[in-house]
CSV table of C-alpha atoms in Angstrom, one decimal:
chain,number,residue,atom,x,y,z
W,1,MET,CA,-0.1,2.0,-24.5
W,2,ILE,CA,-3.6,1.5,-23.2
W,3,SER,CA,-6.2,0.2,-25.6
W,4,THR,CA,-8.0,2.8,-27.8
W,5,SER,CA,-11.2,0.8,-27.8
W,6,ILE,CA,-14.4,2.5,-26.7
W,7,VAL,CA,-14.3,1.2,-23.2
W,8,THR,CA,-11.3,-0.2,-21.4
W,9,PRO,CA,-12.1,-1.7,-18.0
W,10,VAL,CA,-9.5,-0.5,-15.5
W,11,GLY,CA,-9.0,-2.1,-12.1
W,12,VAL,CA,-8.0,0.4,-9.3
W,13,PHE,CA,-5.7,-1.1,-6.6
W,14,TRP,CA,-4.2,0.3,-3.4
W,15,ASP,CA,-1.1,-1.6,-2.3
W,16,HIS,CA,-2.6,-5.0,-3.0
W,17,ALA,CA,-0.6,-8.2,-3.4
W,18,ALA,CA,0.4,-9.2,-7.0
W,19,GLY,CA,-1.6,-12.4,-6.7
W,20,HIS,CA,-4.7,-10.6,-5.8
W,21,VAL,CA,-4.3,-8.1,-8.6
W,22,LYS,CA,-3.7,-10.8,-11.2
W,23,ALA,CA,-6.7,-12.8,-10.0
W,24,VAL,CA,-9.1,-9.8,-10.1
W,25,ALA,CA,-7.7,-8.8,-13.5
W,26,GLU,CA,-8.4,-12.3,-14.9
W,27,GLN,CA,-11.8,-12.8,-13.3
W,28,CYS,CA,-13.0,-9.3,-14.4
W,29,GLY,CA,-11.5,-9.2,-17.8
W,30,LEU,CA,-9.6,-6.0,-17.1
W,31,GLY,CA,-7.8,-4.1,-19.8
W,32,ALA,CA,-5.5,-2.1,-17.6
W,33,LEU,CA,-4.4,-1.8,-14.0
W,34,GLN,CA,-4.2,1.4,-12.0
W,35,PHE,CA,-2.1,1.5,-8.9
W,36,HIS,CA,-3.2,4.2,-6.5
W,37,GLY,CA,-1.2,3.4,-3.4
W,38,ALA,CA,2.5,3.7,-2.3
W,39,GLU,CA,3.6,0.9,-4.7
W,40,PRO,CA,7.4,1.1,-5.4
W,41,PRO,CA,8.5,0.7,-9.0
W,42,GLU,CA,9.6,-2.9,-8.6
W,43,ALA,CA,6.1,-3.9,-7.4
W,44,LEU,CA,4.7,-2.9,-10.7
W,45,LEU,CA,6.9,-5.2,-12.8
W,46,GLY,CA,5.7,-8.6,-14.1
W,47,TYR,CA,2.1,-7.6,-15.2
W,48,ARG,CA,1.0,-8.3,-18.7
W,49,LEU,CA,-1.6,-5.5,-18.8
W,50,PRO,CA,-0.9,-1.8,-19.2
W,51,ILE,CA,-0.1,-0.1,-15.9
W,52,ILE,CA,-1.2,3.3,-14.8
W,53,LYS,CA,0.6,4.6,-11.7
W,54,THR,CA,-1.1,7.4,-9.7
W,55,ILE,CA,1.2,10.1,-8.5
W,56,LYS,CA,-0.1,12.4,-5.8
W,57,VAL,CA,1.0,15.9,-6.8
W,58,ALA,CA,1.6,18.1,-3.8
W,59,GLY,CA,4.5,20.1,-5.4
W,60,PRO,CA,7.4,19.7,-7.9
W,61,GLU,CA,9.1,17.1,-5.6
W,62,SER,CA,6.1,14.8,-6.2
W,63,LEU,CA,7.1,14.4,-9.9
W,64,LEU,CA,10.8,13.4,-9.2
W,65,ASP,CA,10.3,9.7,-9.0
W,66,MET,CA,8.3,9.3,-12.2
W,67,ASP,CA,11.4,8.2,-14.2
W,68,ARG,CA,11.9,5.3,-11.9
W,69,TYR,CA,8.6,3.7,-13.0
W,70,THR,CA,8.2,1.6,-16.2
W,71,VAL,CA,4.4,2.1,-16.8
W,72,SER,CA,2.1,2.9,-19.7
W,73,ALA,CA,0.8,6.2,-18.2
W,74,PHE,CA,0.6,8.2,-15.0
W,75,LEU,CA,-2.5,9.5,-13.4
W,76,LEU,CA,-1.7,12.8,-11.7
W,77,ASP,CA,-4.0,13.4,-8.7
W,78,SER,CA,-4.3,15.6,-5.7
W,79,PRO,CA,-2.6,14.4,-2.5
W,80,ALA,CA,-6.0,13.8,-0.8
W,81,ARG,CA,-6.5,10.1,-0.2
W,82,TRP,CA,-10.3,10.1,-0.7
W,83,SER,CA,-12.8,12.8,-1.4
W,84,GLU,CA,-16.0,11.2,-0.1
W,85,GLY,CA,-17.8,13.1,-2.9
W,86,GLU,CA,-16.5,16.6,-2.0
W,87,PRO,CA,-15.1,18.6,-4.9
W,88,ARG,CA,-11.3,18.1,-5.2
W,89,VAL,CA,-8.9,20.9,-5.4
W,90,PRO,CA,-7.2,20.8,-8.8
W,91,ILE,CA,-3.5,20.1,-9.0
W,92,ALA,CA,-1.3,23.0,-10.2
W,93,TRP,CA,-1.7,22.5,-14.0
W,94,GLU,CA,1.3,24.7,-14.7
W,95,LEU,CA,3.4,22.3,-12.7
W,96,VAL,CA,2.5,19.3,-14.7
W,97,ARG,CA,2.4,20.9,-18.1
W,98,GLY,CA,5.9,19.8,-19.1
W,99,VAL,CA,5.3,16.3,-17.9
W,100,ALA,CA,2.7,15.6,-20.6
W,101,ALA,CA,5.2,16.3,-23.3
W,102,ARG,CA,7.5,13.5,-22.0
W,103,ARG,CA,5.1,10.9,-20.6
W,104,PRO,CA,1.5,9.9,-21.2
W,105,ILE,CA,-0.5,11.4,-18.3
W,106,ILE,CA,-4.1,11.2,-17.2
W,107,LEU,CA,-5.1,14.4,-15.5
W,108,SER,CA,-7.3,14.1,-12.5
W,109,ALA,CA,-8.4,16.1,-9.4
W,110,GLY,CA,-10.9,18.9,-9.3
W,111,LEU,CA,-11.9,18.7,-13.0
W,112,THR,CA,-15.4,19.8,-13.8
W,113,PRO,CA,-17.3,20.6,-17.0
W,114,GLU,CA,-16.3,24.2,-16.5
W,115,SER,CA,-12.6,23.6,-16.0
W,116,VAL,CA,-11.7,20.5,-18.1
W,117,GLY,CA,-11.3,22.6,-21.3
W,118,ALA,CA,-8.7,24.9,-19.8
W,119,ALA,CA,-6.9,22.0,-18.2
W,120,VAL,CA,-6.7,20.1,-21.5
W,121,ASN,CA,-5.6,23.2,-23.4
W,122,LEU,CA,-2.8,24.0,-20.9
W,123,VAL,CA,-1.5,20.5,-20.0
W,124,GLY,CA,-2.3,18.5,-23.2
W,125,PRO,CA,-2.9,15.2,-21.3
W,126,TYR,CA,-3.3,11.8,-22.9
W,127,ALA,CA,-6.6,11.5,-21.0
W,128,VAL,CA,-8.7,13.1,-18.2
W,129,ASP,CA,-10.3,11.4,-15.2
W,130,VAL,CA,-13.4,12.7,-13.4
W,131,ASN,CA,-15.4,11.6,-10.4
W,132,SER,CA,-16.9,14.2,-8.0
W,133,GLY,CA,-16.7,16.9,-10.6
W,134,VAL,CA,-19.7,15.4,-12.4
W,135,GLU,CA,-21.8,14.3,-9.4
W,136,ALA,CA,-25.2,15.6,-8.5
W,137,ARG,CA,-24.5,14.4,-4.9
W,138,PRO,CA,-21.8,12.1,-3.5
W,139,GLY,CA,-21.9,8.8,-5.3
W,140,ARG,CA,-24.6,9.9,-7.9
W,141,LYS,CA,-23.5,11.2,-11.3
W,142,ASP,CA,-25.4,14.0,-13.0
W,143,PRO,CA,-26.0,12.9,-16.6
W,144,ASP,CA,-26.0,16.6,-17.8
W,145,LYS,CA,-22.7,17.3,-16.1
W,146,VAL,CA,-21.2,14.1,-17.6
W,147,ARG,CA,-22.3,15.2,-21.1
W,148,ARG,CA,-21.0,18.7,-20.7
W,149,PHE,CA,-17.7,17.4,-19.3
W,150,VAL,CA,-17.2,15.0,-22.3
W,151,ALA,CA,-18.1,17.7,-24.8
W,152,ALA,CA,-15.8,20.3,-23.2
W,153,ALA,CA,-12.9,17.8,-23.1
W,154,LYS,CA,-13.4,16.7,-26.7
W,155,ARG,CA,-13.7,20.3,-27.9
W,156,ALA,CA,-10.5,21.3,-26.1
W,157,ALA,CA,-8.6,18.2,-27.5
W,158,ARG,CA,-9.5,19.3,-31.1
W,159,GLU,CA,-8.4,22.9,-30.5
W,160,PRO,CA,-4.8,23.8,-31.5
W,161,SER,CA,-2.7,24.5,-28.4
């Protein structure tokens, strides 16, 4: 499993060669590796750090290959490649609800301070991931939104489901 320390630096990679990933991980002191591309299961073998594999959830068929991967966690994201700061459409939380009972998942895509509590209560993820949902404008985080997001996620995690 991924470290439970306060901060775990995670490198995000898209279909990079293993040598590149390993060099960056060593040079940067990464604590985990997130693969966001079309990496097949065999490409993720041989790393010493915990692996997070991103799955682009477009529908139920998107989740079928998860059992082929030997990873520490899955990040479930929308099928959009890049948001350029625009709000993301949330994935269908009902669709991934059962997955969290079987595998550690990190829920992503379209989460905001207003929606993260409901997502955590319904899905019960290992963690949540946010980017544009806490931005004041593309590329600039809003400190108040970040505080509200964290507070809402923590509150929901403490509530009985």
